[in-house]
Short mmCIF file of C-alpha atoms in Angstrom, two decimals:
data_model
loop_
_atom_site.label_atom_id
_atom_site.label_comp_id
_atom_site.label_asym_id
_atom_site.label_seq_id
_atom_site.Cartn_x
_atom_site.Cartn_y
_atom_site.Cartn_z
CA UNK A 1 -24.45 21.96 11.13
CA UNK A 2 -20.32 21.87 10.98
CA UNK A 3 -18.20 22.93 13.99
CA UNK A 4 -14.27 23.16 14.31
CA UNK A 5 -13.17 22.62 17.99
CA UNK A 6 -9.82 23.68 19.41
CA UNK A 7 -9.04 22.11 22.41
CA UNK A 8 -6.08 22.36 25.21
CA UNK A 9 -4.74 19.07 24.41
CA UNK A 10 -3.26 20.61 21.07
CA UNK A 11 -5.98 18.54 18.88
CA UNK A 12 -8.32 20.14 16.35
CA UNK A 13 -11.48 18.14 16.09
CA UNK A 14 -13.92 18.93 12.88
CA UNK A 15 -17.45 18.18 13.28
CA UNK A 16 -19.34 17.62 9.93
CA UNK A 17 -20.73 14.98 7.84
CA UNK A 18 -18.62 15.56 4.88
CA UNK A 19 -15.20 17.17 4.99
CA UNK A 20 -14.68 18.71 1.04
CA UNK A 21 -10.76 19.42 0.71
CA UNK A 22 -10.20 21.12 -2.28
CA UNK A 23 -6.26 19.94 -3.32
CA UNK A 24 -4.75 17.37 -4.06
CA UNK A 25 -1.89 16.45 -1.67
CA UNK A 26 -2.73 15.42 1.99
CA UNK A 27 0.54 16.23 4.00
CA UNK A 28 0.97 14.42 7.35
CA UNK A 29 4.30 14.99 9.09
CA UNK A 30 6.07 14.86 12.39
CA UNK A 31 9.44 16.39 12.57
CA UNK A 32 10.44 14.34 15.93
CA UNK A 33 9.65 10.93 13.89
CA UNK A 34 11.22 11.61 10.79
CA UNK A 35 14.49 9.40 9.77
CA UNK A 36 17.36 11.26 9.46
CA UNK A 37 18.32 12.43 5.84
CA UNK A 38 15.01 11.03 4.76
CA UNK A 39 12.62 12.66 1.97
CA UNK A 40 11.49 16.40 2.31
CA UNK A 41 7.93 15.77 1.35
CA UNK A 42 5.44 13.62 3.50
CA UNK A 43 2.41 13.15 0.95
CA UNK A 44 0.20 10.83 2.85
CA UNK A 45 -2.64 10.66 0.50
CA UNK A 46 -2.74 12.14 -3.31
CA UNK A 47 -5.06 12.49 -5.69
CA UNK A 48 -2.56 11.44 -8.26
CA UNK A 49 -2.67 12.15 -12.31
CA UNK A 50 -4.20 8.78 -12.96
CA UNK A 51 -7.12 10.29 -11.32
CA UNK A 52 -6.26 7.52 -8.63
CA UNK A 53 -5.96 7.74 -4.73
CA UNK A 54 -2.13 7.01 -3.93
CA UNK A 55 -1.16 6.28 -0.52
CA UNK A 56 2.80 6.98 0.47
CA UNK A 57 3.03 8.96 -2.91
CA UNK A 58 6.66 8.73 -4.01
CA UNK A 59 7.65 6.55 -1.05
CA UNK A 60 7.79 9.68 1.12
CA UNK A 61 7.36 7.79 4.19
CA UNK A 62 10.65 5.26 4.36
CA UNK A 63 9.02 3.23 6.91
CA UNK A 64 6.17 2.27 4.47
CA UNK A 65 2.75 1.72 5.12
CA UNK A 66 1.58 -0.42 7.90
CA UNK A 67 -2.33 -1.62 8.22
CA UNK A 68 -2.97 -2.85 11.53
CA UNK A 69 -6.18 -5.12 11.95
CA UNK A 70 -8.31 -6.79 9.12
CA UNK A 71 -8.05 -5.41 5.53
CA UNK A 72 -11.30 -5.69 3.55
CA UNK A 73 -10.19 -5.24 -0.35
CA UNK A 74 -13.23 -5.13 -2.85
CA UNK A 75 -12.11 -6.04 -6.40
CA UNK A 76 -8.72 -7.47 -7.42
CA UNK A 77 -5.31 -6.81 -5.98
CA UNK A 78 -2.19 -5.78 -8.19
CA UNK A 79 1.10 -6.33 -6.67
CA UNK A 80 4.23 -5.51 -8.28
CA UNK A 81 7.57 -7.90 -7.17
CA UNK A 82 10.85 -6.92 -7.45
CA UNK A 83 13.02 -9.70 -8.16
CA UNK A 84 16.04 -8.73 -6.19
CA UNK A 85 17.35 -12.33 -6.79
CA UNK A 86 18.36 -11.71 -10.60
CA UNK A 87 21.63 -10.85 -11.61
CA UNK A 88 21.93 -7.29 -12.55
CA UNK A 89 24.33 -5.09 -14.31
CA UNK A 90 26.09 -2.51 -12.42
CA UNK A 91 23.66 0.54 -11.68
CA UNK A 92 20.22 -1.30 -13.09
CA UNK A 93 17.28 -1.79 -10.91
CA UNK A 94 16.02 -5.22 -10.32
CA UNK A 95 13.18 -6.49 -12.58
CA UNK A 96 9.63 -6.10 -11.72
CA UNK A 97 6.59 -8.16 -12.38
CA UNK A 98 3.09 -6.98 -12.14
CA UNK A 99 0.71 -9.75 -11.12
CA UNK A 100 -3.12 -9.89 -9.92
CA UNK A 101 -3.32 -11.73 -6.69
CA UNK A 102 -6.64 -13.61 -7.50
CA UNK A 103 -4.66 -15.06 -10.43
CA UNK A 104 -1.64 -16.37 -8.56
CA UNK A 105 -4.29 -17.88 -5.73
CA UNK A 106 -6.06 -19.72 -8.54
CA UNK A 107 -3.06 -21.13 -10.07
CA UNK A 108 -1.58 -22.11 -6.72
CA UNK A 109 -4.97 -23.82 -5.65
CA UNK A 110 -4.47 -25.86 -8.98
CA UNK A 111 -1.23 -26.83 -8.21
CA UNK A 112 -2.18 -28.05 -4.82
CA UNK A 113 -5.12 -30.49 -6.44
CA UNK A 114 -2.70 -31.90 -8.56
CA UNK A 115 0.03 -32.45 -5.83
CA UNK A 116 -2.71 -33.69 -3.59
CA UNK A 117 -4.03 -36.15 -6.55
CA UNK A 118 -0.19 -37.69 -7.03
CA UNK A 119 0.50 -38.15 -3.42
CA UNK A 120 -3.14 -40.44 -3.39
CA UNK A 121 -1.75 -41.93 -6.42
CA UNK A 122 1.66 -42.57 -4.64
CA UNK A 123 0.23 -43.77 -1.47
CA UNK A 124 -1.78 -46.27 -3.49
CA UNK A 125 -5.30 -44.79 -2.92
CA UNK A 126 -6.04 -43.99 -6.35
#
């Protein structure tokens, strides 16, 4: 059973077990909350060309994406880091690096273990 409920508070509620949308862009927009001279499009969710799900497609929301509360990620987390401190030729974008967060954490844990061992040795405990 499904139902669409329109109430007096300008809220629409869809009552169903599965909402099937046949399209590729979910646009969420509020004119009152837009920045002046911001992007025209507001694609919140996009079924992208790589058959992936993209949030804030094309950077349509200049304020970015904020997640409040606990974030559970299953699988690895890939991050693109812009090296804005690099010396640039005029007109070029800063170089980016793609890293797997799990690899970075593993490497940092190894470095911490080595530093602890050195401190122990320097303090005369080893």
